[in-house]
Coordinates of C-alpha atoms in Angstrom, one line a residue:
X1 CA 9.6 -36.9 -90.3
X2 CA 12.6 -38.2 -87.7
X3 CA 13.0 -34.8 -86.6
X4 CA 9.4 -34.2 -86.1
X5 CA 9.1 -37.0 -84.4
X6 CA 11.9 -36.1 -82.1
X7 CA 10.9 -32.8 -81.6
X8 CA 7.4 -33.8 -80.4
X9 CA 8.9 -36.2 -78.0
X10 CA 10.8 -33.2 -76.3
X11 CA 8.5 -31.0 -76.4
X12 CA 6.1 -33.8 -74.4
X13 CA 9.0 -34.6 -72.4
X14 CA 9.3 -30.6 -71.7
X15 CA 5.7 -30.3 -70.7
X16 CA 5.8 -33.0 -68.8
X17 CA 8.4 -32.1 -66.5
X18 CA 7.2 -28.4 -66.4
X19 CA 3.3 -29.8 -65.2
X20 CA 5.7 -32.3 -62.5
X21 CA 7.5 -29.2 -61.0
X22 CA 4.4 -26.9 -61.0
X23 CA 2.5 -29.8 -59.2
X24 CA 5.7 -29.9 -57.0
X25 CA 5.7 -26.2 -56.5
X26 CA 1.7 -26.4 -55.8
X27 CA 2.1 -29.3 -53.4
X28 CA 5.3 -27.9 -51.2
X29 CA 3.5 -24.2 -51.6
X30 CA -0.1 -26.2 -50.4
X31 CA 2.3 -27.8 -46.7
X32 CA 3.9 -24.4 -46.7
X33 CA 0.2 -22.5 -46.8
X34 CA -1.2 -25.4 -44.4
X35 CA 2.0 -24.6 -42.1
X36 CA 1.1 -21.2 -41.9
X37 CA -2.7 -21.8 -41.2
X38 CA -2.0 -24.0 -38.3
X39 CA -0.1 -21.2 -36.5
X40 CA -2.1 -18.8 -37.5
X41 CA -5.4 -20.7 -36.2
X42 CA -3.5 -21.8 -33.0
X43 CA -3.2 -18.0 -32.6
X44 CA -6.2 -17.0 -33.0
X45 CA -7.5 -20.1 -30.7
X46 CA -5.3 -19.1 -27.9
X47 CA -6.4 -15.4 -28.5
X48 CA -9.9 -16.4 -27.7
X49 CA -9.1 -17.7 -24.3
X50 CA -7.3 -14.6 -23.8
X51 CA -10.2 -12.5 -24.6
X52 CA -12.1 -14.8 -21.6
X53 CA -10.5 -12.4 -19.4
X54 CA -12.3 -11.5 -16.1
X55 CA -14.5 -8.4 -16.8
X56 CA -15.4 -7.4 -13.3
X57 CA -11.5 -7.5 -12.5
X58 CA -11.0 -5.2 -15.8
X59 CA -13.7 -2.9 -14.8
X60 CA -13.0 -2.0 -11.8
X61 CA -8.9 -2.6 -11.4
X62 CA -8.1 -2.4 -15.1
X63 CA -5.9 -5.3 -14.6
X64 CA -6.2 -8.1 -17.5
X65 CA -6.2 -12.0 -16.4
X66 CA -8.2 -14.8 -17.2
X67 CA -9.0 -18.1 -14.8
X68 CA -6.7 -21.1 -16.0
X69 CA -8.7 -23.1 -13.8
X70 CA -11.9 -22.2 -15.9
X71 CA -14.9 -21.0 -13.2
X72 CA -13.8 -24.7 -11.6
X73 CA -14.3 -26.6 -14.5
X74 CA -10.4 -27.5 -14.4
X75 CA -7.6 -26.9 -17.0
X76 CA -8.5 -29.9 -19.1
X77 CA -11.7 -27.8 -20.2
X78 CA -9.9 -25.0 -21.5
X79 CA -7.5 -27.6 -23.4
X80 CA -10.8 -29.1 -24.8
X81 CA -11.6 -25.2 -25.6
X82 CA -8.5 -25.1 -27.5
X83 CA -9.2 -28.4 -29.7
X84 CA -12.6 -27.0 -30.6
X85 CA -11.5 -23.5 -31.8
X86 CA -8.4 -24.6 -33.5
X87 CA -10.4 -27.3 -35.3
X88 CA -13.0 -25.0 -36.4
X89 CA -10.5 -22.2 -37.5
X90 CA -9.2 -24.8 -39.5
X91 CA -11.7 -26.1 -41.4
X92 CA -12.6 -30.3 -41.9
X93 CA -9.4 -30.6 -44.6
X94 CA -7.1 -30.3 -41.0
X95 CA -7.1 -33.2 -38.2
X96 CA -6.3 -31.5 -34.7
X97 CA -4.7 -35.1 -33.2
X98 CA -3.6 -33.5 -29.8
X99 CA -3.3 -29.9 -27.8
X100 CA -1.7 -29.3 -24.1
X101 CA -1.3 -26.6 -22.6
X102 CA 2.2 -26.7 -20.6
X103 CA 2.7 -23.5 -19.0
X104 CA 1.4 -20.5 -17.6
X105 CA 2.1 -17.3 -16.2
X106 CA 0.6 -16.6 -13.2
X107 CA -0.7 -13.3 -11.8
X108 CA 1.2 -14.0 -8.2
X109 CA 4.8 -15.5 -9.5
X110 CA 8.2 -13.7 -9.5
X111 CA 7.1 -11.1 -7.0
X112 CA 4.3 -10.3 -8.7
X113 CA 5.9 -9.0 -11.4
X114 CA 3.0 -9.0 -14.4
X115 CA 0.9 -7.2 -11.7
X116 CA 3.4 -4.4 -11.2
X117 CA 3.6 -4.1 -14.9
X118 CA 0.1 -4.0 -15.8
X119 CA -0.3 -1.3 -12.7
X120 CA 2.6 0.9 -14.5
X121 CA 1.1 0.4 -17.9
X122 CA -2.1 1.2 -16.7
X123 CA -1.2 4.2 -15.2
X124 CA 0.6 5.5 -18.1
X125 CA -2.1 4.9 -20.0
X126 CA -4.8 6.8 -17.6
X127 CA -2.3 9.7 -17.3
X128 CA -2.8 8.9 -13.4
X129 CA -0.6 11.9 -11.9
X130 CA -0.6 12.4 -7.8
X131 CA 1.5 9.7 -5.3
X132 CA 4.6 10.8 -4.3
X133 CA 5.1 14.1 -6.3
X134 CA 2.4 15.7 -4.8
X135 CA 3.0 14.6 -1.2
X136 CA 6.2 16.0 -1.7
X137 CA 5.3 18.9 -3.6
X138 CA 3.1 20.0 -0.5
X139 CA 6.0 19.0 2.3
X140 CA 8.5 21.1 0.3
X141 CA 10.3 17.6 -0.4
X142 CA 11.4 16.8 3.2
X143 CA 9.6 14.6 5.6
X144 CA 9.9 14.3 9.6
X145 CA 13.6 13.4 9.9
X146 CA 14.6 15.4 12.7
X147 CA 17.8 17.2 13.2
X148 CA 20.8 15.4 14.6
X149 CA 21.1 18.9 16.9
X150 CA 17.9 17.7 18.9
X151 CA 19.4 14.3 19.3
X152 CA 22.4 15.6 20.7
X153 CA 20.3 18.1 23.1
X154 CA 18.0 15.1 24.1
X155 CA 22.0 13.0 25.1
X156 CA 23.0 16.4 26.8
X157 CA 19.5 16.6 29.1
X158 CA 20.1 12.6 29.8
X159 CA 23.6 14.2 31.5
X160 CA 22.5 16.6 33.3
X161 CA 22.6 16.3 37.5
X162 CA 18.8 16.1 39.2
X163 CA 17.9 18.8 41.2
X164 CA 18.0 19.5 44.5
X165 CA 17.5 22.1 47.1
X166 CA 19.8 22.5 50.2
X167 CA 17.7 23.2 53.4
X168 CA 19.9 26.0 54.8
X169 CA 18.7 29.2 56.5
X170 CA 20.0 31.2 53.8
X171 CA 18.6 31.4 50.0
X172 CA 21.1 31.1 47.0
X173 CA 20.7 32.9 44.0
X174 CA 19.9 29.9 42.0
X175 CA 17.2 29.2 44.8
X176 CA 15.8 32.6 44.2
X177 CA 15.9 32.0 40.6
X178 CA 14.0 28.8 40.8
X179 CA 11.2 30.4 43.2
X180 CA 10.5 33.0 40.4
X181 CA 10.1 30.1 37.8
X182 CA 7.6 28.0 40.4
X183 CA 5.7 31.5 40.9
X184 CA 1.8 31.2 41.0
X185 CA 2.4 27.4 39.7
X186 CA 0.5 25.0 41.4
X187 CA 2.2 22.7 43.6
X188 CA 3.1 18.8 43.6
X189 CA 2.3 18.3 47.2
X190 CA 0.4 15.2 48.4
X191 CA -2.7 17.1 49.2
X192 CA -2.8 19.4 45.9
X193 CA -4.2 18.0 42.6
X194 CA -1.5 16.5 40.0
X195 CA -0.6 19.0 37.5
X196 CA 1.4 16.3 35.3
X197 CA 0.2 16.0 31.6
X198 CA 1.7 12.8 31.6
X199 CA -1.2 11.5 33.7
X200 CA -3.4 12.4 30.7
X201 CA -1.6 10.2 27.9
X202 CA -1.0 7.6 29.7
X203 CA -4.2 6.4 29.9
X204 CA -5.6 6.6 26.4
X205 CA -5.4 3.3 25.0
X206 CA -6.0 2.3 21.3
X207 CA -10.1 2.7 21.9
X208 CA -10.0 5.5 23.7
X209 CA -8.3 7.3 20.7
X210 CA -10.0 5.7 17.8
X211 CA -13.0 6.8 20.2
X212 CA -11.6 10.8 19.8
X213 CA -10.9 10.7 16.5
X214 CA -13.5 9.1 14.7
X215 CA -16.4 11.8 13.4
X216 CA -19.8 10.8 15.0
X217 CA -20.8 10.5 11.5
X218 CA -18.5 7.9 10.5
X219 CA -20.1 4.1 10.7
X220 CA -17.2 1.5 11.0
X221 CA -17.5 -1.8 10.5
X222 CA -16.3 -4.7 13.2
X223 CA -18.0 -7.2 11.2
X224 CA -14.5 -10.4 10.7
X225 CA -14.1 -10.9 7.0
X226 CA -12.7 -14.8 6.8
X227 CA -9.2 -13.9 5.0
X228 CA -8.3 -17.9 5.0
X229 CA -6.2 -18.2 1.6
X230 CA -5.9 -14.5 0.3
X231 CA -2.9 -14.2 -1.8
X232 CA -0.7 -12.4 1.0
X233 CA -1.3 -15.2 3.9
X234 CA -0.9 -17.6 1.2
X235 CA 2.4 -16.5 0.3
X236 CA 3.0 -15.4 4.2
X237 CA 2.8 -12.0 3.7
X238 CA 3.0 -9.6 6.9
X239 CA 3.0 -6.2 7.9
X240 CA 6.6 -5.2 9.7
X241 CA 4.9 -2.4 10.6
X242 CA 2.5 -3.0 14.1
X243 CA 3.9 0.1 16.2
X244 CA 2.2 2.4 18.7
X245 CA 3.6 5.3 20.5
X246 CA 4.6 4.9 24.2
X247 CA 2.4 7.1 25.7
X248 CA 3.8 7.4 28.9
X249 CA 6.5 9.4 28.6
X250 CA 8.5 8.6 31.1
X251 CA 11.6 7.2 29.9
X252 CA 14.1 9.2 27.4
X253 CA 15.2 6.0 25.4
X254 CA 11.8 5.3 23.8
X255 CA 11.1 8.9 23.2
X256 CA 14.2 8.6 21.3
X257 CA 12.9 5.6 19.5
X258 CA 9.6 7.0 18.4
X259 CA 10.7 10.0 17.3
X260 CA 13.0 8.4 14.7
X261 CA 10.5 5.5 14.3
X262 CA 8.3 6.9 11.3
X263 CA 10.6 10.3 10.9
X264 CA 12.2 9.2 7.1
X265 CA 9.8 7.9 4.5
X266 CA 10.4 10.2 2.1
X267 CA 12.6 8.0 -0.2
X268 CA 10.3 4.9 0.7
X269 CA 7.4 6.8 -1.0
X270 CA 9.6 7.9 -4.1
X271 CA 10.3 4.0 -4.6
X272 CA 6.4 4.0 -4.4
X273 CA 6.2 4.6 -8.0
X274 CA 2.9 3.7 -9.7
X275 CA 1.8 1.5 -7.0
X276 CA 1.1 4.7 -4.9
X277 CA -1.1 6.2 -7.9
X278 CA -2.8 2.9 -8.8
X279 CA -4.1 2.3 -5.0
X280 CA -4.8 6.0 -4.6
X281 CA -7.2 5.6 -7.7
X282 CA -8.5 2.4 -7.6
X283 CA -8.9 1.6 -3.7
X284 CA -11.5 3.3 -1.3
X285 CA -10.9 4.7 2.2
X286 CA -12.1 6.4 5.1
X287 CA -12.8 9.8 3.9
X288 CA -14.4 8.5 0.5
X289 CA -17.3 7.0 -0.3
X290 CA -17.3 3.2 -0.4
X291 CA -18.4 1.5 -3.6
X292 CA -21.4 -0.9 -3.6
X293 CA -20.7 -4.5 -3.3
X294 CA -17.1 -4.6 -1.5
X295 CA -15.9 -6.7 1.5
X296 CA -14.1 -3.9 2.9
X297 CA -16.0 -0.9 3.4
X298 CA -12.3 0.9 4.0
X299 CA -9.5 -1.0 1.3
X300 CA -6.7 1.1 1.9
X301 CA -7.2 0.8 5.5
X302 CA -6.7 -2.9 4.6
X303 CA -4.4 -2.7 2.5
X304 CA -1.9 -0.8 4.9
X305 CA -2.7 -2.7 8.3
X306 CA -4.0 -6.6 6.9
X307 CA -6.6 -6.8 9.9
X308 CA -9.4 -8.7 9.3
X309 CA -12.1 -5.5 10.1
X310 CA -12.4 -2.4 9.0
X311 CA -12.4 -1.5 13.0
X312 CA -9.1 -3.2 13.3
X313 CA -8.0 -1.7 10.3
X314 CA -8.9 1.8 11.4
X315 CA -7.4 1.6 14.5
X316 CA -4.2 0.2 13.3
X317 CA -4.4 3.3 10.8
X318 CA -4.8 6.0 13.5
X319 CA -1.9 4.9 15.3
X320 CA 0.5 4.7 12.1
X321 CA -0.6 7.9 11.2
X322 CA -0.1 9.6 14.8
X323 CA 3.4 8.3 14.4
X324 CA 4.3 9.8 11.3
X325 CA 3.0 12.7 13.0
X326 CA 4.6 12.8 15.9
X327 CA 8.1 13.7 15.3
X328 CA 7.2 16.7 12.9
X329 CA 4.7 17.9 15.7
X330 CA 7.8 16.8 18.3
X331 CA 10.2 18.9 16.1
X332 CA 8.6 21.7 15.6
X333 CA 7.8 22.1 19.6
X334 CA 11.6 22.2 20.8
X335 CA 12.3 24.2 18.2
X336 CA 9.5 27.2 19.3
X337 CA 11.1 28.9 22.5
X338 CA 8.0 30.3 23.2
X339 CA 6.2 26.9 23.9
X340 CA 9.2 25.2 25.3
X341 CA 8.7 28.1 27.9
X342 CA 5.2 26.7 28.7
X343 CA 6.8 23.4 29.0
X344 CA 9.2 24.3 31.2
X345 CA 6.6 25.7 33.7
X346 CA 5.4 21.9 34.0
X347 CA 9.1 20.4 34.4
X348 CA 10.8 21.9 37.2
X349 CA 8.4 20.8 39.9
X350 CA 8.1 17.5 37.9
X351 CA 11.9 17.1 38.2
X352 CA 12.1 18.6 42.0
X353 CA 9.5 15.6 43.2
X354 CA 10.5 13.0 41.0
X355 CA 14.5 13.8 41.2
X356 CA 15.1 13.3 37.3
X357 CA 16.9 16.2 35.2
X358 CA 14.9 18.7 34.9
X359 CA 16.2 18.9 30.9
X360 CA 14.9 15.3 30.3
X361 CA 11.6 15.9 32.1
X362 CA 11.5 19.2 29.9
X363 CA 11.6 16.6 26.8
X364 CA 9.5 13.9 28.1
X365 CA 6.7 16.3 28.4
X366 CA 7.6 18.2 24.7
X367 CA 7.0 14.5 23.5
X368 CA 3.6 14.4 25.4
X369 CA 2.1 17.5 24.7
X370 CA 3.5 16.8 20.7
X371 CA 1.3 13.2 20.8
X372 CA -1.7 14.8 22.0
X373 CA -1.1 17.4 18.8
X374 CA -0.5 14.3 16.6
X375 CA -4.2 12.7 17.8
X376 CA -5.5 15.9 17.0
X377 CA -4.4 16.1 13.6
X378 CA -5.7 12.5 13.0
X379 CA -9.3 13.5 14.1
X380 CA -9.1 16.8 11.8
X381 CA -7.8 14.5 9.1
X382 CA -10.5 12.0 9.2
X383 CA -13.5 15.2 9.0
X384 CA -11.7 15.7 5.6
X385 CA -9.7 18.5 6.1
X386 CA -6.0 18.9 4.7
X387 CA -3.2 20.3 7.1
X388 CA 0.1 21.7 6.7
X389 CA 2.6 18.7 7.3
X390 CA 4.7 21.0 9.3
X391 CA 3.1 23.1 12.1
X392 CA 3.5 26.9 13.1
X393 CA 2.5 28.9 15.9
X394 CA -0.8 29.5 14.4
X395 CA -1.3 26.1 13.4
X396 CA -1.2 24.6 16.2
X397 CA -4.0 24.5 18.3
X398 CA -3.6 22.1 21.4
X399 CA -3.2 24.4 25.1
X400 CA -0.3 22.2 27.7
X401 CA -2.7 23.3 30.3
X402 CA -6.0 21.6 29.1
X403 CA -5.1 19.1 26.9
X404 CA -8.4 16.8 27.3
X405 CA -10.3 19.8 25.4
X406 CA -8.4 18.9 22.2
X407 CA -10.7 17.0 20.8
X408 CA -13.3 20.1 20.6
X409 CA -11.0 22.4 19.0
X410 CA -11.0 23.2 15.1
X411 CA -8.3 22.5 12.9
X412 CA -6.6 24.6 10.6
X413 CA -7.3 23.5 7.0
X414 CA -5.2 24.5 4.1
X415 CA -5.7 24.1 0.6
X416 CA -1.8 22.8 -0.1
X417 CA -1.8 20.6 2.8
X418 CA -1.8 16.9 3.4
X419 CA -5.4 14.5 3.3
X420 CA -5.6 11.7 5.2
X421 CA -6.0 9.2 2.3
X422 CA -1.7 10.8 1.7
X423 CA -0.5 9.5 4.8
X424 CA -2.0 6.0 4.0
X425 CA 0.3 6.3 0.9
X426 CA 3.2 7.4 2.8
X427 CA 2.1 4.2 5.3
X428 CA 1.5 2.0 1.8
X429 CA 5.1 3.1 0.6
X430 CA 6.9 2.2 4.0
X431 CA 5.6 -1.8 3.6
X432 CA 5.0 -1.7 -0.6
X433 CA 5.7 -5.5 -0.9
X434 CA 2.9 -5.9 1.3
X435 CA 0.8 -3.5 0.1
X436 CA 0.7 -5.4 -3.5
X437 CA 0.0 -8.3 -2.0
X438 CA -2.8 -6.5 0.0
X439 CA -3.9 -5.2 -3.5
X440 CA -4.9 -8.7 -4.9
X441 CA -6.6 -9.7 -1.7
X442 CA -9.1 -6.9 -2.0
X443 CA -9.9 -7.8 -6.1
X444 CA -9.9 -11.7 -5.0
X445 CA -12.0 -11.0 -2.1
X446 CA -14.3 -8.3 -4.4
X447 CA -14.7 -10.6 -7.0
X448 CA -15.5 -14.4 -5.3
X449 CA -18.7 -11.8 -4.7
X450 CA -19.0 -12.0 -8.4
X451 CA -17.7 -15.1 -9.3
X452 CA -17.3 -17.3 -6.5
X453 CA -15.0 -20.3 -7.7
X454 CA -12.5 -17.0 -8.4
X455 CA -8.9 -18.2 -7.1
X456 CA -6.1 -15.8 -7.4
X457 CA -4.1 -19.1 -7.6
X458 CA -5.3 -19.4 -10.9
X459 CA -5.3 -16.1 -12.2
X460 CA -3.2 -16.6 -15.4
X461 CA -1.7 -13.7 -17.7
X462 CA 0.0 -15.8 -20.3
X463 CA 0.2 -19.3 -21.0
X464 CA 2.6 -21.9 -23.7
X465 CA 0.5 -23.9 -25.7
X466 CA 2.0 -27.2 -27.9
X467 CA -0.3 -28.4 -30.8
X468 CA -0.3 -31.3 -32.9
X469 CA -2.5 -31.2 -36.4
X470 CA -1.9 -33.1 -39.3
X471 CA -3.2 -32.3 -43.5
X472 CA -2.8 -34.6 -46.6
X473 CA -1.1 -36.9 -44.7
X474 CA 1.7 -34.5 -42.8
X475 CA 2.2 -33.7 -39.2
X476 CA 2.8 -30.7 -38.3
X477 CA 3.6 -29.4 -34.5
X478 CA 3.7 -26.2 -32.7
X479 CA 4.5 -24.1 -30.0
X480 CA 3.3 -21.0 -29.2
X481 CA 2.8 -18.9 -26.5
X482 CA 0.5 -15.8 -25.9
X483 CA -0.4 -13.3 -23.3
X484 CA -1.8 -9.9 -22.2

């Protein structure tokens, strides 16, 4: 009976301790499953504010971010958000004591770098092809870097004596030489017409050549859009790029300087990268049709120049273009004897009035009859057409003799050649920094239309949450943090 006695005291003592530890075990595994649900319910809380993105944004720029600031409700709302998801993900059995939200990514820090991100992920995902690759594909990889040869010929003409013509009864060779050049030419005397075509350039202004090469179709707004607080002013932004060709022509140092001013861009467009692809996608321009509901009827133009018009925008445009132009048009003229020949007919009496080297003359008028080409090529890009980057006897089309008639004269299209929405990416890629910048101005802008508290400020693509929620008498904190 003593041993039964003992036994059955053991075995209750055995039970007893096995029904303690599985209690134990139930209990720890019940904090450990209530540890769990907290994170997993803060996730799935924070998640929720994540899908609040900005649909119109999406749509239209697939970029992903949502409005911390909450349509102006303030960031206090979407900690209130918070509390209510996370409590109802929980259940009544959890107590949510206390969540703050205490950091965020924004859209606009470190140099924009979740924009560029989401612009190369996007692209990737879009298999986008075009940018540089095919810019350079139809250039044959080289831009308008001109040869260091015509640099040193343009020092040699600066060297070279002016002319002049010894009044002596007798007629040197050289004399005889120089009559046969002036031959049926007409002359530079006071009472004969001026046969410079200097005198043409020199008076186009800005208007005069938006006025050229513009089609008659083309409507272009001057309407001011207010830019106060865009994201590039904001973070002061600007363009380094504000240059116009000199257009008179009459001094060899700026010649110099705008022929070398927009020659090399090639390896600024390679750096491009996606950005080039993503505006050449997403963003509108002259050519193109605009889409309904925008601020800027001509985006890339925007995006490129950062005038507040589409007008100023344009005409900024037209003058960037002509200068990347200009020294492939400038490059191939000295190099074709042929027209150098014509130009030469137009220098020597230049130089004989005027006293200058006939040589530098020779080049100052190259560079003028080369900018009227360069308008012309803007006007045929702006119908539509594509044109051979580098010209050829048969592509080019402007006459030394008559160069107001260029803008009636027809282009020659070709299939492989350059649009006019490519040379805004080759603009984009000289001043990309700006550009991005440029980029969120036009979806801020686009979307206050939508959503008018909108603030790129507070355009958020991740964000640190800290939570405090406590079951069966534990507290239990977290941290987490989620984003696109």
């Amino acid at each position: 009976m003593k041993n039964r006695g003992s036994v059955t005291i053991f075995c209750c003592l055995i039970i007893t301790a096995i029904v303690i530890l599985g209690i134990t075990a139930i209990k720890v595994c019940g904090h450990h499953l209530a540890k769990a649900k907290g994170a997993i319910a803060l996730r799935t809380a924070m998640s929720s504010v994540d899908a609040g993105y900005n649909s119109y944004i999406f749509e239209n720029y697939h970029i992903l971010l949502f409005d911390k600031n909450c349509d102006g409700r303030g960031e206090a709302y979407l900690e209130e958000q918070l509390i209510r998801d996370l409590q109802y993900n929980l259940g009544e059995s959890f107590t949510v004591e206390d969540v703050s939200v205490n950091d965020y990514q924004l859209i606009l820090e470190d140099d924009l770098v979740a924009f560029k991100e989401q612009i190369t992920d996007y692209c990737g995902y879009a298999l986008l092809e075009g940018g540089a690759e095919a810019i350079l594909e139809s250039t044959g990889g080289k831009d308008g870097t001109l040869d260091d040869s015509i640099y040193g010929d343009m020092e040699t003409a600066e060297n070279e004596e002016p002319p002049v013509l010894e009044e002596t009864g007798e007629t040197s060779e050289s004399e005889e030489s120089e009559q046969e050049v002036f031959h049926g030419l007409p002359s530079l005397g006071d009472d004969e017409e001026d046969t410079d075509p200097r005198d043409y350039t020199e008076n186009l202004s800005s208007e005069m050549i938006l006025s050229i090469v513009v089609p008659e179709d083309m409507e272009v707004s001057s309407e001011i859009v207010p830019l106060t607080g865009v994201p590039s002013l904001e973070n002061k932004i600007f363009s380094m790029i504000s240059y116009e060709i000199d257009n008179d022509f009459d001094d060899m140092d700026m010649l110099r300087k705008d022929v070398g001013e927009y020659d090399s861009w090639k390896d600024s467009l390679v750096n491009g990268g996606a950005g080039l692809i993503y505006a050449a996608n997403v963003f509108n321009c002259a050519t193109e049709d605009a889409r309904e509901n925008t601020v800027f009827s001509l985006e890339l133009e925007y995006i490129v120049a950062g005038r507040d018009s589409d007008l100023a925008n344009l005409k900024s445009v037209v003058n960037k273009i002509i200068g990347i132009r200009f020294p492939a048009n400038f490059g191939y003229l000295v190099s074709d004897s042929l027209k150098m020949a014509e130009v030469k007919k137009f220098s020597w009496p230049i130089a004989l009035a005027t006293f200058v080297p006939e040589p530098v003359v020779r080049y100052l008028i190259a560079g003028c009859w080369a900018y009227v080409e360069s308008i012309f090529d803007v006007r045929c890009l702006l119908e539509g057409q594509r044109m051979d980057f580098f010209k050829s006897r048969t592509t080019w089309k402007t006459d030394l003799t008559d160069l107001e008639n260029s803008q009636n004269l027809e282009g020659a299209e070709s299939d492989k050649g350059l649009a006019y929405k490519d040379y805004l990416l080759i603009l984009l890629a000289l001043d990309m920094n700006s550009g991005y910048y440029r980029m969120l101005d036009v979806i801020e802008l686009n979307t206050k239309q939508h959503y008018p508290e909108f603030d790129m400020n507070h355009a958020a693509v991740a964000f640190m949450t800290d939570a405090h929620i406590t079951y069966d008498g534990r507290d239990y904190y977290y941290r987490e943090v989620f984003g696109y």
